[in-house]
Short mmCIF file of C-alpha atoms in Angstrom, two decimals:
data_model
loop_
_atom_site.label_atom_id
_atom_site.label_comp_id
_atom_site.label_asym_id
_atom_site.label_seq_id
_atom_site.Cartn_x
_atom_site.Cartn_y
_atom_site.Cartn_z
CA VAL A 11 -68.46 -35.66 10.72
CA GLU A 12 -70.35 -32.47 10.15
CA LEU A 13 -68.87 -29.15 11.35
CA GLY A 14 -71.19 -26.08 11.07
CA ARG A 15 -70.13 -22.78 9.57
CA GLY A 16 -67.73 -20.87 11.81
CA ALA A 17 -67.05 -23.85 14.14
CA SER A 18 -63.46 -24.13 15.41
CA VAL A 19 -61.53 -27.11 16.58
CA GLY A 20 -58.55 -26.74 18.95
CA SER A 21 -55.24 -28.51 18.61
CA HIS A 22 -55.11 -32.23 19.51
CA ALA A 23 -58.92 -32.38 19.69
CA VAL A 24 -60.59 -35.37 18.14
CA VAL A 25 -64.01 -35.41 16.46
CA GLU A 26 -64.96 -38.98 15.62
CA ARG A 27 -67.54 -40.49 13.32
CA ASP A 28 -71.30 -39.75 13.29
CA THR A 29 -70.87 -36.43 15.06
CA ARG A 30 -72.59 -33.17 14.04
CA VAL A 31 -71.34 -29.86 15.48
CA GLY A 32 -73.43 -26.78 14.98
CA GLU A 33 -72.49 -23.34 13.79
CA ARG A 34 -69.98 -21.17 15.65
CA CYS A 35 -69.18 -23.85 18.20
CA VAL A 36 -65.77 -23.83 19.87
CA ILE A 37 -64.03 -27.11 20.64
CA GLY A 38 -61.11 -26.79 23.01
CA VAL A 39 -57.68 -28.31 23.12
CA GLY A 40 -57.62 -32.08 23.61
CA ALA A 41 -61.41 -32.55 23.61
CA VAL A 42 -62.85 -35.82 22.39
CA LEU A 43 -66.23 -35.80 20.63
CA GLY A 44 -68.12 -38.75 19.28
CA ALA A 45 -66.16 -41.64 20.76
CA ASP A 46 -67.87 -45.02 21.28
CA PRO A 47 -70.12 -45.12 24.29
CA GLN A 48 -68.69 -46.64 27.47
CA ASP A 49 -71.45 -49.27 27.74
CA VAL A 50 -70.71 -52.97 27.89
CA SER A 51 -73.84 -53.68 25.89
CA TYR A 52 -72.70 -51.60 22.93
CA ARG A 53 -71.98 -53.72 19.92
CA GLY A 54 -71.09 -51.13 17.34
CA GLU A 55 -74.67 -50.02 16.39
CA PRO A 56 -74.83 -46.82 14.34
CA THR A 57 -75.48 -43.95 16.87
CA ARG A 58 -74.84 -40.21 16.90
CA LEU A 59 -73.60 -37.22 18.83
CA GLU A 60 -75.42 -34.00 18.04
CA ILE A 61 -74.37 -30.54 19.26
CA GLY A 62 -76.33 -27.33 18.63
CA HIS A 63 -75.15 -23.90 17.69
CA ASP A 64 -72.88 -21.43 19.68
CA THR A 65 -71.78 -24.00 22.25
CA GLN A 66 -68.40 -23.95 23.89
CA ILE A 67 -66.67 -27.22 24.82
CA ARG A 68 -63.52 -26.56 26.66
CA GLU A 69 -60.21 -28.39 27.11
CA TYR A 70 -60.22 -32.24 27.44
CA ALA A 71 -64.02 -32.59 27.68
CA THR A 72 -65.34 -35.94 26.44
CA LEU A 73 -68.71 -36.34 24.74
CA HIS A 74 -69.75 -39.89 23.68
CA ARG A 75 -72.20 -41.12 21.13
CA GLY A 76 -75.47 -42.76 22.22
CA THR A 77 -76.30 -46.46 22.34
CA ALA A 78 -79.13 -48.35 20.78
CA ALA A 79 -81.32 -47.36 23.68
CA SER A 80 -81.88 -43.86 22.25
CA GLY A 81 -79.57 -43.73 19.26
CA ARG A 82 -77.97 -40.44 20.17
CA THR A 83 -76.36 -38.11 22.75
CA VAL A 84 -77.56 -34.49 22.40
CA VAL A 85 -76.06 -31.23 23.56
CA GLY A 86 -78.11 -28.09 22.77
CA SER A 87 -77.26 -24.61 21.63
CA CYS A 88 -75.53 -21.84 23.67
CA CYS A 89 -74.14 -24.31 26.25
CA TYR A 90 -70.90 -23.85 28.08
CA LEU A 91 -69.10 -27.19 29.00
CA MET A 92 -65.92 -26.44 30.89
CA ALA A 93 -62.69 -28.40 31.07
CA TYR A 94 -62.72 -32.14 31.72
CA VAL A 95 -66.57 -32.43 31.60
CA HIS A 96 -67.84 -35.86 30.59
CA VAL A 97 -71.13 -36.28 28.85
CA ALA A 98 -71.86 -40.02 28.65
CA HIS A 99 -73.94 -41.99 26.18
CA ASP A 100 -77.62 -41.13 25.65
CA CYS A 101 -77.44 -37.92 27.67
CA VAL A 102 -79.58 -34.91 26.69
CA VAL A 103 -78.32 -31.43 27.64
CA GLU A 104 -80.75 -28.78 26.61
CA ASP A 105 -80.05 -25.19 25.48
CA GLY A 106 -78.23 -22.66 27.69
CA VAL A 107 -76.82 -25.09 30.20
CA VAL A 108 -73.59 -24.31 32.01
CA ILE A 109 -71.49 -27.22 33.34
CA ALA A 110 -68.40 -26.37 35.33
CA ASN A 111 -64.99 -28.16 35.39
CA GLY A 112 -64.82 -31.88 36.09
CA VAL A 113 -68.52 -32.61 36.17
CA GLN A 114 -69.32 -36.20 35.20
CA LEU A 115 -72.68 -37.00 33.70
CA GLY A 116 -73.54 -40.68 33.76
CA GLY A 117 -75.48 -42.37 30.93
CA HIS A 118 -79.03 -41.18 30.10
CA VAL A 119 -78.79 -38.06 32.29
CA HIS A 120 -81.15 -35.27 31.13
CA VAL A 121 -80.24 -31.74 32.02
CA GLU A 122 -82.95 -29.25 31.19
CA ALA A 123 -82.53 -25.77 29.79
CA TYR A 124 -80.55 -23.13 31.58
CA ALA A 125 -79.50 -25.41 34.47
CA ASN A 126 -76.11 -24.77 36.10
CA ILE A 127 -73.95 -27.59 37.62
CA GLY A 128 -71.00 -26.64 39.80
CA GLY A 129 -67.51 -28.19 39.36
CA LEU A 130 -66.44 -31.76 40.39
CA THR A 131 -70.05 -33.02 40.58
CA PRO A 132 -70.92 -36.65 39.58
CA VAL A 133 -74.47 -37.13 38.32
CA HIS A 134 -75.82 -40.73 38.51
CA GLN A 135 -77.19 -42.31 35.37
CA PHE A 136 -80.84 -41.68 34.50
CA VAL A 137 -80.98 -38.64 36.79
CA ARG A 138 -82.76 -35.44 35.56
CA ILE A 139 -81.81 -31.93 36.49
CA GLY A 140 -84.60 -29.54 35.98
CA ARG A 141 -84.92 -26.27 34.11
CA HIS A 142 -83.15 -23.28 35.78
CA ALA A 143 -81.89 -25.50 38.59
CA PHE A 144 -78.54 -24.86 40.28
CA VAL A 145 -76.35 -27.67 41.69
CA GLY A 146 -73.48 -26.56 43.89
CA GLY A 147 -69.93 -27.66 43.22
CA GLY A 148 -68.64 -30.84 44.83
CA SER A 149 -72.11 -32.30 45.23
CA ARG A 150 -73.16 -35.91 44.50
CA VAL A 151 -76.44 -36.25 42.59
CA PRO A 152 -78.15 -39.60 42.91
CA GLN A 153 -81.70 -38.37 42.43
CA ASP A 154 -83.68 -35.87 40.33
CA VAL A 155 -83.22 -32.12 41.05
CA PRO A 156 -86.47 -30.24 40.54
CA PRO A 157 -86.83 -27.32 38.16
CA TYR A 158 -85.99 -23.88 39.62
CA ALA A 159 -84.20 -25.54 42.61
CA CYS A 160 -81.03 -24.82 44.45
CA ALA A 161 -79.30 -27.96 45.67
CA ALA A 162 -75.87 -28.72 47.10
CA GLY A 163 -73.87 -30.99 49.33
CA ASN A 164 -72.85 -34.59 49.84
CA PRO A 165 -75.35 -35.94 50.71
CA ILE A 166 -77.09 -33.44 48.53
CA LYS A 167 -80.10 -31.42 49.82
CA LEU A 168 -82.56 -28.89 48.50
CA TYR A 169 -82.17 -25.28 49.65
CA GLY A 170 -85.34 -23.74 48.14
CA ILE A 171 -85.64 -21.99 44.83
CA ASN A 172 -82.68 -20.80 42.77
CA ARG A 173 -83.48 -17.12 43.41
CA VAL A 174 -80.28 -15.79 41.86
CA GLY A 175 -80.77 -17.81 38.62
CA LEU A 176 -84.46 -16.93 38.43
CA ASP A 177 -83.63 -13.24 38.88
CA ARG A 178 -81.06 -13.40 36.13
CA ALA A 179 -83.67 -15.14 33.93
CA GLY A 180 -86.13 -12.34 34.48
CA LEU A 181 -88.75 -14.46 36.25
CA PRO A 182 -91.23 -12.04 37.87
CA ALA A 183 -91.27 -11.77 41.69
CA ASP A 184 -94.84 -12.93 41.95
CA VAL A 185 -94.05 -16.16 40.08
CA GLN A 186 -91.00 -16.71 42.27
CA ALA A 187 -93.23 -16.24 45.39
CA VAL A 188 -95.60 -18.90 44.09
CA LEU A 189 -92.73 -21.24 43.35
CA LYS A 190 -91.37 -20.74 46.90
CA HIS A 191 -94.78 -21.64 48.24
CA ALA A 192 -94.89 -24.71 46.02
CA PHE A 193 -91.49 -25.87 47.22
CA ARG A 194 -92.66 -25.44 50.87
CA LEU A 195 -95.73 -27.58 50.29
CA LEU A 196 -94.02 -30.30 48.26
CA PHE A 197 -90.77 -30.66 50.15
CA ASN A 198 -91.24 -29.17 53.66
CA SER A 199 -94.72 -29.79 54.90
CA ARG A 200 -96.67 -32.69 56.43
CA LEU A 201 -98.68 -33.12 53.21
CA THR A 202 -97.88 -36.15 51.05
CA THR A 203 -96.53 -35.35 47.60
CA THR A 204 -99.88 -36.25 46.11
CA GLU A 205 -101.80 -34.08 48.54
CA ALA A 206 -99.46 -31.16 47.94
CA ALA A 207 -99.69 -31.55 44.17
CA GLU A 208 -103.44 -31.63 44.18
CA ARG A 209 -103.61 -28.47 46.25
CA LEU A 210 -101.18 -26.68 44.10
CA ARG A 211 -102.93 -27.58 40.84
CA LEU A 212 -106.12 -26.29 42.39
CA GLU A 213 -104.61 -23.01 43.59
CA HIS A 214 -101.95 -22.33 41.02
CA GLY A 215 -102.76 -24.50 38.01
CA ASP A 216 -102.67 -21.44 35.82
CA VAL A 217 -98.94 -20.79 36.47
CA PRO A 218 -96.90 -22.54 33.84
CA GLU A 219 -93.83 -22.88 36.12
CA VAL A 220 -95.86 -24.60 38.82
CA VAL A 221 -97.29 -27.03 36.29
CA ARG A 222 -93.80 -27.77 35.03
CA LEU A 223 -92.59 -28.46 38.58
CA LEU A 224 -95.52 -30.72 39.32
CA ASP A 225 -95.19 -32.68 36.09
CA PHE A 226 -91.54 -33.08 36.72
CA VAL A 227 -92.13 -34.53 40.23
CA ALA A 228 -94.88 -36.84 38.99
CA SER A 229 -92.78 -38.31 36.24
CA THR A 230 -89.63 -39.09 38.33
CA ARG A 231 -88.00 -42.52 38.05
CA ARG A 232 -85.24 -42.24 40.58
CA GLY A 233 -87.01 -40.02 43.11
CA VAL A 234 -86.74 -36.33 43.75
CA LEU A 235 -84.38 -34.60 46.20
CA VAL A 236 -85.86 -33.22 49.38
#
């Protein structure tokens, strides 16, 4: 186990083997980090759990090591994982992510930077949640949530761009307007996804956020919410 300078571990917390915790991290009471993955195919292979700097992991959260599929589970820097969060094997949680109480991430879930997941939300294995996306509490997430999106419900639905989150992130109003137009074409028009993507790359291919959105949609494995 490696604990970075200034990291603190609460009472009754357990940090198991092959786990690296970054500097100034806070591990809450009763949390379990680095336990064996809950995967029936796991046969004791050497795998890791890696946590960045300045991340808070609150009471009774559980973060498991990876399997041979990727070799590691990763949580980035400046994340806030609240009480009873579960991060399963082979997940990747990028920097600045906030995950509220009781969220359960299945294996191989990828949460991109600055996403926010509301409490008591299960996320199906292999799902991706895009950069700056917001998922409302009590939702069930069986498919990918696009970057910059606001989604909620059971069954879960898209509700346009995450305007509050994008305002807080300082994304300019003109970029938000382009993203709103992109969401309308991709998810709420009579165009096919391919047709909408071609049109958006032609009209707004110089906007990095639009390119990121289109690349995310094009690379989905489980399908994208609409």
